[in-house]
């Protein structure tokens, strides 16, 4: 019998980049989820199929045999394998597992797709094994899987995928949930421009080192914006939240991570009635996010599409990783 | 015999808006000038003709008779009349004057057109009267003429029109010249969007009051940018200057005075090879300015034109108000 688990994607609402320097970030889980089904095999192999990535293959010990997707298949499936293996290690089971991943989360867009897949995989596999696993263990497994993808991840993605909801995150200090009054209606717009997170982070560091007396106070102010935003979220004050997003976006522009395509989507979203808009994640391409009154979500999404972006409507989700069946 | 005087337009390179709150601004005179010729009349009337504004008319005591330009003529000519009258008052002459204004400075674009016209008028009229007038007196006359246009002007425009060069300006503390190593090659791009300076200033004040702990440090940082820019100018370090312009632009965006048209021109200028670009003046429309290597000035100007702006190349000018003939 198969077990199915799911885990949510995330959107950074405030504090990307500044979080690297110890400032708080505000992140929300959204209603885009990765679904993973797991079942026992009769042999000892681990078979993983990612429907959306179009890759599948068999892992046995150190070996890998691609079924679909060619030479890239292994790299793409490896984070999922890590999650499976960690659960097998914890539960001390020596069995084979079939894993199938279906995800509605756009990949490589800064939405935490890989952490969501890893968290859902860990939960589904533990369930099919009949093993008890804590959320903290799922978080750690997702974090390890993330390390394969990002080197030294902040921990934001596995935290949100595991626990869901809206969180205030601080590097080395962990996270605390923000109790949000009401909905957070969002439109995410993808520029379609790929960028390297590492290069964007390095660019900010360079500017910060070169113009320390100018950039340091901007980063500190980014932290204040995140704390003010957490308050506005608790009050359900979307107008303030939107304006804080606008200001935060300008500070991200000041540290050098915006670009023409992001500005275009940000401005068309505001013009279409968004309460605020900003780039989200690494910048230099990737995605922007607009906060919009519920009755204008469609209009904002259409405006983003007309301006050349790919848009989807997203809402805050309180559900972290969970068993579906 | 007629006397001809001219005075330069200005570009704010750093610190607009923040200057309202006591931070320093960096402003340069540019090689666009207003030319004013003055001659004595046989009667006691003051006749003023502005070739570029397409208005002219006669002032006698409290009365005005439009020659060209209809009911708006008086308002448009009034600052020039104030300048003429102040010189007559100072020199204690009771004569009539003909004044003709030719200006290559775009009007109502934040380039200080009215102050340049007033300064040149004051100098031309004093010359034709054979009256000695100090630069300080010219500054005060141009400031008074400005008051008619702007209510409570910062004093930047009459300062630059009178003295020329590059200046570090502080509210209530006056100005000091910046000794610039080499040229400052600029491209100015006009969005063609009219805006009210007063409304933009009021919008910043509102945001500052609502988000004091966030906006105040940004304004302070704007001041640091201006001081760093003054240093870079003294060293002739155009690369640093450009990067500081980019950061300054983002802070102006953070206080809410950028818009889509300005962002578009700023980004196309950077893409065309500018070292940095920012809005200049009140924002919300009006002009942007790009710093460009001399061999790319044309390319940057063309890119701005293609993106829908009106562009012209400008260079720093050391010449303040002067007698041409």
XYZ file of C-alpha atoms in Angstrom:
650
model
C 0.000 0.000 0.000
C 1.231 3.445 -0.916
C 1.409 6.457 1.389
C 1.007 9.935 -0.021
C 2.399 13.035 1.698
C 2.530 16.637 0.602
C 4.457 19.763 1.599
C 4.090 23.425 0.642
C 6.155 25.848 -1.391
C 7.220 29.140 0.173
C 7.405 32.802 -0.730
C 9.819 35.179 0.977
C 7.690 38.215 1.765
C 10.432 40.256 3.444
C 14.135 40.086 4.180
C 15.788 38.006 1.456
C 19.521 38.800 1.194
C 19.430 40.820 4.429
C 18.820 37.540 6.282
C 22.397 36.559 5.342
C 23.592 39.349 7.664
C 21.452 38.355 10.625
C 18.327 40.386 9.896
C 14.903 38.750 10.228
C 12.947 37.504 7.216
C 9.217 36.916 6.859
C 8.266 33.843 4.865
C 4.950 32.220 4.137
C 3.938 28.765 3.000
C 1.640 28.933 -0.024
C -1.024 26.687 -1.505
C 1.271 25.145 -4.087
C 2.390 21.747 -2.905
C 4.651 18.870 -3.820
C 2.917 15.476 -3.541
C 4.986 12.365 -3.012
C 3.715 8.809 -2.932
C 5.870 6.014 -1.536
C 5.445 2.269 -1.516
C 7.547 -0.726 -0.569
C 9.362 -2.683 -3.266
C 10.051 -6.365 -3.270
C 13.767 -5.790 -3.945
C 16.219 -3.459 -2.188
C 16.362 -0.803 -4.849
C 15.164 2.792 -4.556
C 13.173 3.797 -7.589
C 12.337 7.496 -7.943
C 10.192 9.083 -10.595
C 9.637 12.832 -10.867
C 6.684 13.342 -13.164
C 7.193 17.101 -13.530
C 10.943 16.979 -14.100
C 10.507 14.097 -16.528
C 13.207 11.990 -14.926
C 13.256 8.571 -13.259
C 15.725 5.893 -12.303
C 16.940 3.214 -9.909
C 19.409 3.637 -7.063
C 21.221 0.559 -5.697
C 23.926 1.149 -3.120
C 26.354 3.569 -4.820
C 24.993 2.904 -8.302
C 22.340 4.603 -10.420
C 20.527 3.515 -13.551
C 18.530 6.154 -15.376
C 15.163 5.097 -16.742
C 14.255 8.469 -18.196
C 16.021 11.839 -18.411
C 19.525 10.783 -19.424
C 22.705 11.849 -17.637
C 21.013 14.692 -15.684
C 18.525 12.331 -14.063
C 20.781 11.380 -11.162
C 21.501 14.970 -10.096
C 17.841 15.860 -10.275
C 16.748 12.822 -8.258
C 19.577 12.869 -5.730
C 17.930 15.194 -3.146
C 14.908 12.875 -3.077
C 17.161 9.845 -2.703
C 18.900 11.531 0.220
C 15.515 12.023 1.912
C 14.555 8.361 1.335
C 17.907 7.111 2.573
C 17.821 9.257 5.722
C 14.445 7.796 6.682
C 15.702 4.274 6.033
C 18.719 5.015 8.220
C 16.631 6.475 11.064
C 14.118 3.633 10.970
C 16.889 1.056 10.525
C 14.924 -0.628 7.735
C 16.670 -2.305 4.840
C 13.975 -2.345 2.163
C 13.388 -1.079 -1.346
C 11.108 1.885 -2.005
C 9.225 3.321 -4.990
C 8.769 7.077 -4.858
C 6.721 9.153 -7.249
C 6.800 12.958 -7.154
C 4.038 15.209 -8.499
C 4.529 18.875 -7.863
C 2.690 22.044 -8.841
C 5.613 24.153 -7.643
C 7.662 25.806 -10.410
C 11.254 24.588 -10.072
C 14.354 26.768 -9.750
C 12.190 29.833 -9.122
C 13.083 30.438 -5.485
C 9.822 28.876 -4.295
C 11.426 26.074 -2.321
C 10.435 23.240 -4.629
C 13.291 20.939 -3.640
C 12.700 21.341 0.114
C 8.998 20.650 -0.335
C 9.729 17.482 -2.297
C 12.260 16.348 0.305
C 9.923 16.983 3.256
C 7.013 15.199 1.574
C 9.289 12.310 0.619
C 10.548 11.896 4.170
C 7.007 11.853 5.581
C 5.603 9.501 2.918
C 8.464 7.036 3.251
C 8.333 6.990 7.052
C 4.598 6.418 6.859
C 4.871 3.493 4.477
C 7.526 2.007 6.741
C 5.274 2.411 9.746
C 8.052 4.408 11.381
C 7.341 7.311 13.711
C 9.052 10.491 12.629
C 8.933 13.894 14.284
C 8.530 17.170 12.417
C 11.950 18.129 13.635
C 13.392 15.019 12.020
C 11.570 15.815 8.773
C 13.017 19.346 8.910
C 16.545 17.970 9.357
C 16.129 15.514 6.495
C 14.787 18.231 4.178
C 17.682 20.442 5.258
C 20.200 17.731 4.338
C 18.543 17.222 0.966
C 18.682 21.007 0.430
C 22.390 21.002 1.148
C 22.886 18.885 -1.938
C 21.113 21.547 -4.014
C 22.316 24.798 -2.446
C 25.531 24.095 -0.556
C 24.806 26.154 2.550
C 21.084 26.812 2.572
C 19.598 29.313 5.013
C 17.162 26.731 6.346
C 14.174 28.832 5.349
C 12.851 26.392 2.755
C 12.875 23.210 4.869
C 11.409 25.145 7.821
C 8.425 26.394 5.834
C 7.892 23.114 3.970
C 7.836 21.240 7.264
C 5.838 23.561 9.503
C 3.765 25.664 7.069
C 2.189 28.986 8.018
C 3.948 32.321 8.201
C 7.239 32.503 10.006
C 9.723 35.059 11.209
C 13.104 33.566 10.466
C 16.504 34.556 11.818
C 19.785 32.991 10.860
C 21.289 30.957 13.719
C 18.251 31.775 15.866
C 15.653 29.673 14.148
C 12.127 30.745 13.584
C 8.935 31.751 15.298
C 5.450 31.510 13.818
C 3.583 34.746 13.079
C -0.097 34.583 13.927
C -1.711 36.073 10.875
C -5.124 37.695 10.971
C -6.929 36.731 7.751
C -5.728 35.850 4.296
C -2.592 36.932 2.395
C -3.699 37.084 -1.242
C -0.648 37.026 -3.500
C 0.227 36.939 -7.158
C 3.597 35.490 -8.069
C 5.150 36.603 -11.359
C 8.053 34.730 -12.894
C 10.379 36.720 -15.180
C 11.577 33.457 -16.706
C 15.152 34.716 -16.297
C 17.425 32.185 -14.611
C 19.998 33.442 -12.201
C 22.512 31.983 -9.778
C 21.561 32.602 -6.158
C 25.236 32.320 -5.227
C 26.254 35.046 -7.654
C 23.511 37.372 -6.438
C 24.557 36.845 -2.802
C 28.199 37.471 -3.757
C 27.251 40.682 -5.571
C 25.500 42.026 -2.476
C 28.521 41.150 -0.342
C 30.806 43.024 -2.719
C 28.648 46.145 -2.682
C 28.367 45.929 1.100
C 32.130 45.702 1.483
C 32.797 48.526 -0.962
C 30.168 50.886 0.458
C 29.916 49.670 4.053
C 28.695 52.947 5.591
C 25.954 53.160 2.979
C 24.839 49.536 2.586
C 24.995 48.477 6.267
C 22.245 50.886 7.389
C 20.114 49.769 4.454
C 20.430 46.139 5.552
C 19.567 47.105 9.133
C 16.547 48.995 7.825
C 15.540 45.870 5.921
C 15.369 44.125 9.296
C 13.123 46.850 10.680
C 10.851 46.468 7.671
C 10.516 42.726 8.351
C 9.612 43.347 12.018
C 7.071 46.029 11.067
C 5.656 43.630 8.487
C 5.255 40.910 11.127
C 3.203 43.372 13.205
C 1.092 44.351 10.199
C 0.457 40.654 9.485
C -0.706 40.081 13.046
C -3.158 42.954 12.641
C -4.262 41.895 9.169
C -3.217 45.354 7.910
C -2.690 44.607 4.222
C -2.282 48.260 3.191
C 0.727 48.697 5.443
C 2.049 45.327 4.359
C 1.885 46.379 0.709
C 3.667 49.648 1.299
C 6.387 47.848 3.269
C 6.805 45.470 0.322
C 7.354 48.453 -1.974
C 9.999 49.907 0.332
C 11.661 46.514 0.780
C 11.803 46.134 -2.993
C 13.617 49.456 -3.338
C 16.197 48.372 -0.759
C 16.777 45.158 -2.713
C 17.271 47.360 -5.752
C 19.743 49.455 -3.715
C 21.889 46.392 -2.973
C 21.898 45.596 -6.676
C 19.613 42.566 -7.104
C 16.712 43.990 -9.083
C 16.676 44.203 -12.854
C 14.616 45.609 -15.693
C 12.286 42.621 -16.036
C 11.534 42.572 -12.296
C 10.868 46.321 -12.248
C 8.486 45.964 -15.157
C 6.453 43.250 -13.443
C 6.521 45.093 -10.123
C 5.194 48.297 -11.689
C 2.498 46.648 -13.825
C 1.275 44.784 -10.737
C 1.028 48.010 -8.732
C -0.742 49.712 -11.636
C -3.234 46.847 -11.866
C -4.239 47.425 -8.260
C -1.713 45.541 -6.137
C -1.233 46.972 -2.629
C 2.503 46.435 -2.996
C 4.987 44.408 -4.988
C 8.578 43.305 -4.723
C 11.052 40.828 -6.079
C 11.165 37.660 -4.005
C 14.188 35.468 -3.447
C 17.590 35.979 -5.005
C 16.610 38.568 -7.626
C 18.408 39.332 -10.887
C 15.522 37.481 -12.529
C 13.418 34.782 -10.929
C 10.150 35.843 -9.339
C 8.356 38.870 -7.974
C 5.359 38.802 -5.672
C 2.445 41.207 -5.430
C 0.012 41.588 -2.548
C -3.416 42.211 -3.955
C -6.965 42.719 -2.736
C -8.784 39.424 -3.369
C -11.038 40.970 -5.990
C -8.068 42.163 -8.028
C -5.949 39.022 -7.978
C -6.991 38.050 -11.485
C -6.443 41.515 -12.861
C -2.944 41.679 -11.356
C -2.094 38.220 -12.692
C -3.287 39.163 -16.169
C -1.270 42.380 -16.123
C 1.853 40.407 -15.231
C 1.188 37.946 -18.061
C 0.656 40.779 -20.545
C 4.002 42.260 -19.470
C 5.746 38.995 -20.338
C 5.772 37.231 -16.972
C 4.276 33.907 -15.974
C 1.806 34.514 -13.180
C -0.072 32.434 -10.639
C -2.280 33.311 -7.734
C -1.124 32.031 -4.356
C -2.464 32.214 -0.858
C -0.892 31.707 2.500
C -1.206 28.124 3.683
C -1.098 27.027 7.299
C -0.462 23.405 6.413
C 3.088 22.121 6.599
C 4.075 18.652 5.549
C 1.183 16.211 5.967
C -0.041 12.742 5.099
C -2.693 12.861 2.383
C -3.564 9.164 2.396
C 22.948 99.480 -26.472
C 21.882 96.042 -25.317
C 23.654 93.913 -22.737
C 23.465 90.134 -22.949
C 23.981 87.872 -19.948
C 23.620 84.128 -19.574
C 23.258 81.677 -16.693
C 23.377 77.883 -16.532
C 20.805 75.190 -15.848
C 21.479 72.664 -13.096
C 21.189 68.950 -12.512
C 20.819 67.478 -9.037
C 23.281 64.596 -9.011
C 22.603 63.485 -5.425
C 20.344 64.304 -2.517
C 17.067 65.652 -3.923
C 14.225 65.255 -1.393
C 16.675 64.294 1.376
C 17.958 67.878 1.273
C 14.567 68.947 2.703
C 15.554 67.127 5.915
C 18.988 68.716 6.239
C 21.059 66.205 4.274
C 23.615 67.456 1.747
C 22.926 67.504 -1.988
C 25.369 67.534 -4.885
C 24.376 69.728 -7.796
C 26.157 70.690 -10.989
C 25.715 73.501 -13.446
C 25.442 72.183 -17.011
C 26.158 73.589 -20.434
C 22.564 74.530 -21.169
C 22.065 78.220 -20.594
C 19.429 80.913 -20.578
C 20.440 84.036 -22.503
C 18.860 87.353 -21.665
C 19.403 90.625 -23.495
C 18.373 93.899 -21.892
C 18.212 97.418 -23.252
C 16.897 100.777 -22.047
C 13.527 101.999 -23.271
C 12.542 105.562 -23.887
C 9.434 105.214 -21.710
C 9.077 103.792 -18.193
C 7.533 100.463 -19.137
C 9.079 97.045 -18.687
C 8.678 94.955 -21.828
C 9.534 91.258 -21.558
C 9.559 88.731 -24.350
C 10.270 85.054 -23.819
C 11.003 83.557 -27.231
C 10.856 79.935 -26.043
C 7.705 80.296 -23.957
C 6.046 82.241 -26.761
C 4.830 85.016 -24.473
C 5.470 88.744 -24.269
C 3.926 91.844 -22.748
C 4.277 95.216 -21.069
C 4.382 95.927 -17.340
C 3.556 99.422 -16.090
C 3.322 99.959 -12.347
C 0.709 97.389 -11.187
C -0.668 96.802 -14.684
C 0.119 94.298 -17.409
C -0.751 94.217 -21.089
C -0.159 90.949 -22.903
C 1.302 91.202 -26.385
C 1.434 87.477 -27.022
C 0.421 84.397 -25.017
C -2.975 85.461 -23.699
C -4.006 85.301 -20.044
C -1.083 83.025 -19.004
C 1.518 85.485 -20.215
C 1.655 87.494 -17.010
C 2.297 84.503 -14.762
C 5.004 83.217 -17.063
C 6.757 86.575 -17.275
C 6.341 87.593 -13.639
C 9.589 85.998 -12.294
C 11.553 87.893 -14.944
C 9.751 91.114 -14.084
C 10.624 90.586 -10.416
C 14.304 90.266 -11.365
C 14.157 93.460 -13.454
C 12.355 95.377 -10.738
C 14.788 94.285 -8.003
C 17.728 95.587 -10.026
C 15.910 98.872 -10.659
C 15.223 99.120 -6.918
C 18.826 98.391 -5.947
C 20.252 100.793 -8.505
C 17.587 103.385 -7.728
C 16.991 103.946 -11.441
C 13.579 104.869 -12.738
C 13.786 103.809 -16.374
C 12.049 101.486 -18.796
C 13.657 98.226 -19.926
C 13.251 95.786 -22.806
C 14.163 92.198 -21.936
C 14.349 89.298 -24.347
C 14.852 85.742 -23.116
C 16.289 82.915 -25.247
C 16.841 79.679 -23.407
C 17.961 76.203 -24.398
C 16.854 74.856 -21.000
C 13.710 72.696 -21.055
C 11.119 74.348 -18.816
C 9.312 72.715 -15.877
C 11.730 69.779 -15.963
C 13.562 70.388 -12.707
C 16.561 71.849 -14.519
C 16.320 75.268 -12.915
C 15.178 77.152 -15.990
C 13.417 79.927 -14.094
C 16.378 80.611 -11.781
C 18.750 80.741 -14.749
C 16.493 83.222 -16.531
C 16.210 85.344 -13.394
C 19.966 85.378 -12.732
C 20.783 86.250 -16.346
C 18.086 88.929 -16.323
C 19.468 90.522 -13.170
C 22.998 90.624 -14.563
C 21.968 91.903 -18.018
C 19.763 94.640 -16.594
C 22.366 95.809 -14.069
C 24.940 95.912 -16.867
C 22.793 98.011 -19.167
C 22.127 100.377 -16.275
C 25.836 100.660 -15.613
C 25.095 99.544 -12.053
C 27.534 97.424 -10.088
C 25.972 94.256 -8.769
C 27.598 91.523 -6.703
C 27.080 87.810 -7.313
C 25.485 87.629 -3.899
C 22.956 90.238 -4.969
C 22.246 88.318 -8.177
C 21.711 85.160 -6.098
C 19.224 86.972 -3.836
C 17.340 88.427 -6.803
C 17.134 85.003 -8.491
C 15.979 83.525 -5.175
C 13.180 86.099 -4.916
C 12.098 85.391 -8.501
C 12.132 81.654 -7.667
C 9.862 82.267 -4.694
C 7.169 83.397 -7.084
C 7.461 80.047 -8.928
C 8.040 77.574 -6.103
C 6.804 79.163 -2.877
C 9.672 78.088 -0.628
C 12.522 77.063 -2.892
C 15.568 75.285 -1.472
C 17.907 77.874 -2.937
C 19.732 75.266 -5.013
C 18.674 76.644 -8.392
C 19.655 80.305 -7.855
C 22.927 79.190 -6.237
C 23.981 77.073 -9.215
C 22.734 79.568 -11.817
C 24.707 82.315 -10.140
C 27.958 80.590 -9.240
C 28.165 77.645 -11.678
C 30.367 74.609 -11.105
C 29.591 71.687 -8.819
C 28.375 72.435 -5.341
C 27.656 70.658 -2.104
C 24.478 72.219 -0.814
C 22.973 72.086 2.666
C 19.731 73.659 3.705
C 20.263 76.601 6.075
C 24.031 76.124 5.787
C 24.559 77.319 2.244
C 26.924 75.725 -0.183
C 30.547 74.924 -0.802
C 32.095 74.314 -4.203
C 33.375 70.803 -4.995
C 36.654 70.799 -6.906
C 35.996 68.276 -9.635
C 38.785 66.413 -11.358
C 37.883 66.175 -15.064
C 34.592 66.079 -16.891
C 31.141 64.845 -15.785
C 29.572 63.486 -18.978
C 25.812 63.215 -18.525
C 22.740 62.301 -20.480
C 19.467 63.781 -19.290
C 16.290 61.936 -20.208
C 12.896 63.572 -19.885
C 9.902 61.282 -19.347
C 7.607 64.050 -20.570
C 5.398 63.396 -17.535
C 4.512 66.541 -15.613
C 4.359 66.386 -11.872
C 3.948 68.782 -8.996
C 7.113 69.160 -6.946
C 4.988 70.127 -3.954
C 2.948 66.942 -4.144
C 6.052 64.768 -4.418
C 7.620 66.500 -1.392
C 4.364 66.062 0.545
C 4.238 62.341 -0.370
C 7.735 61.797 1.001
C 6.825 63.612 4.202
C 3.766 61.432 4.629
C 5.759 58.212 4.163
C 8.448 59.521 6.522
C 5.885 60.297 9.196
C 4.098 56.966 8.804
C 7.267 54.837 8.762
C 9.701 57.045 10.698
C 11.997 54.252 11.930
C 12.337 52.947 8.377
C 12.464 56.129 6.286
C 14.665 58.252 8.602
C 17.726 55.990 8.283
C 17.229 55.910 4.500
C 17.283 59.718 4.382
C 20.409 59.770 6.571
C 22.003 57.233 4.239
C 21.119 59.501 1.328
C 23.271 62.146 3.013
C 26.184 59.715 3.286
C 25.829 58.920 -0.403
C 26.075 62.628 -1.266
C 29.246 63.039 0.825
C 30.822 59.909 -0.708
C 29.879 61.248 -4.132
C 31.591 64.569 -3.388
C 34.781 62.630 -2.595
C 34.467 60.559 -5.760
C 34.026 63.763 -7.784
C 37.174 65.256 -6.276
C 39.073 62.131 -7.326
C 37.439 61.955 -10.765
C 36.263 58.419 -9.899
C 33.334 58.103 -12.301
C 32.791 54.379 -11.659
C 32.103 54.982 -7.977
C 30.016 58.002 -8.859
C 27.848 55.884 -11.156
C 27.311 53.163 -8.581
C 26.383 55.784 -5.973
C 23.834 57.204 -8.422
C 22.278 53.748 -8.764
C 22.013 53.361 -4.985
C 20.657 56.913 -4.592
C 18.028 56.158 -7.202
C 16.847 53.122 -5.242
C 16.511 55.221 -2.094
C 14.408 57.740 -4.000
C 12.299 54.804 -5.109
C 12.065 53.729 -1.442
C 10.608 57.093 -0.432
C 8.060 56.743 -3.219
C 9.102 59.227 -5.917
C 10.103 56.946 -8.780
C 7.671 55.609 -11.344
C 7.493 53.193 -14.244
C 8.626 55.663 -16.911
C 11.647 56.733 -14.847
C 12.619 53.108 -14.144
C 12.424 52.304 -17.841
C 14.735 55.169 -18.816
C 17.103 54.419 -15.924
C 17.428 50.761 -16.933
C 17.819 51.354 -20.682
C 20.532 53.916 -19.920
C 22.432 51.435 -17.752
C 22.034 48.750 -20.413
C 23.378 51.110 -23.069
C 26.574 51.531 -21.090
C 25.887 54.223 -18.515
C 28.004 53.961 -15.343
C 24.944 54.794 -13.277
C 21.555 56.419 -13.614
C 18.938 57.956 -11.384
C 15.923 60.165 -11.399
C 16.821 63.804 -10.831
C 14.695 66.403 -9.105
C 11.220 65.836 -7.774
C 10.524 62.485 -9.450
C 7.123 61.015 -10.276
C 7.934 61.929 -13.871
C 10.240 64.723 -14.970
C 13.834 63.819 -15.724
C 16.424 61.158 -15.067
C 20.152 61.559 -15.491
C 22.752 59.017 -16.552
C 26.500 59.245 -16.065
C 28.187 57.848 -19.128
C 31.687 57.343 -20.485
C 32.207 60.083 -23.120
C 32.335 57.573 -25.962
C 28.935 56.159 -25.028
C 27.012 59.385 -24.520
C 25.366 59.135 -27.923
C 24.460 55.497 -27.461
C 22.879 56.196 -24.066
C 20.953 59.183 -25.448
C 19.654 57.096 -28.361
C 18.569 54.300 -26.030
C 16.606 56.795 -23.931
C 14.936 58.204 -27.043
C 14.022 54.707 -28.260
C 12.433 54.022 -24.876
C 10.186 57.047 -25.279
C 12.167 59.742 -23.477
C 13.552 63.012 -24.780
C 17.304 62.989 -24.292
C 20.110 65.504 -24.417
C 23.771 65.291 -23.618
C 24.993 67.641 -20.895
C 28.325 68.371 -19.316
C 29.309 70.050 -16.123
C 29.888 73.750 -16.589
C 32.079 75.895 -14.354
C 30.552 79.112 -15.594
C 27.903 80.781 -13.507
C 26.026 83.870 -14.575
C 28.123 86.005 -16.919
C 28.005 88.922 -19.336
C 28.190 87.713 -22.930
C 28.345 91.128 -24.593
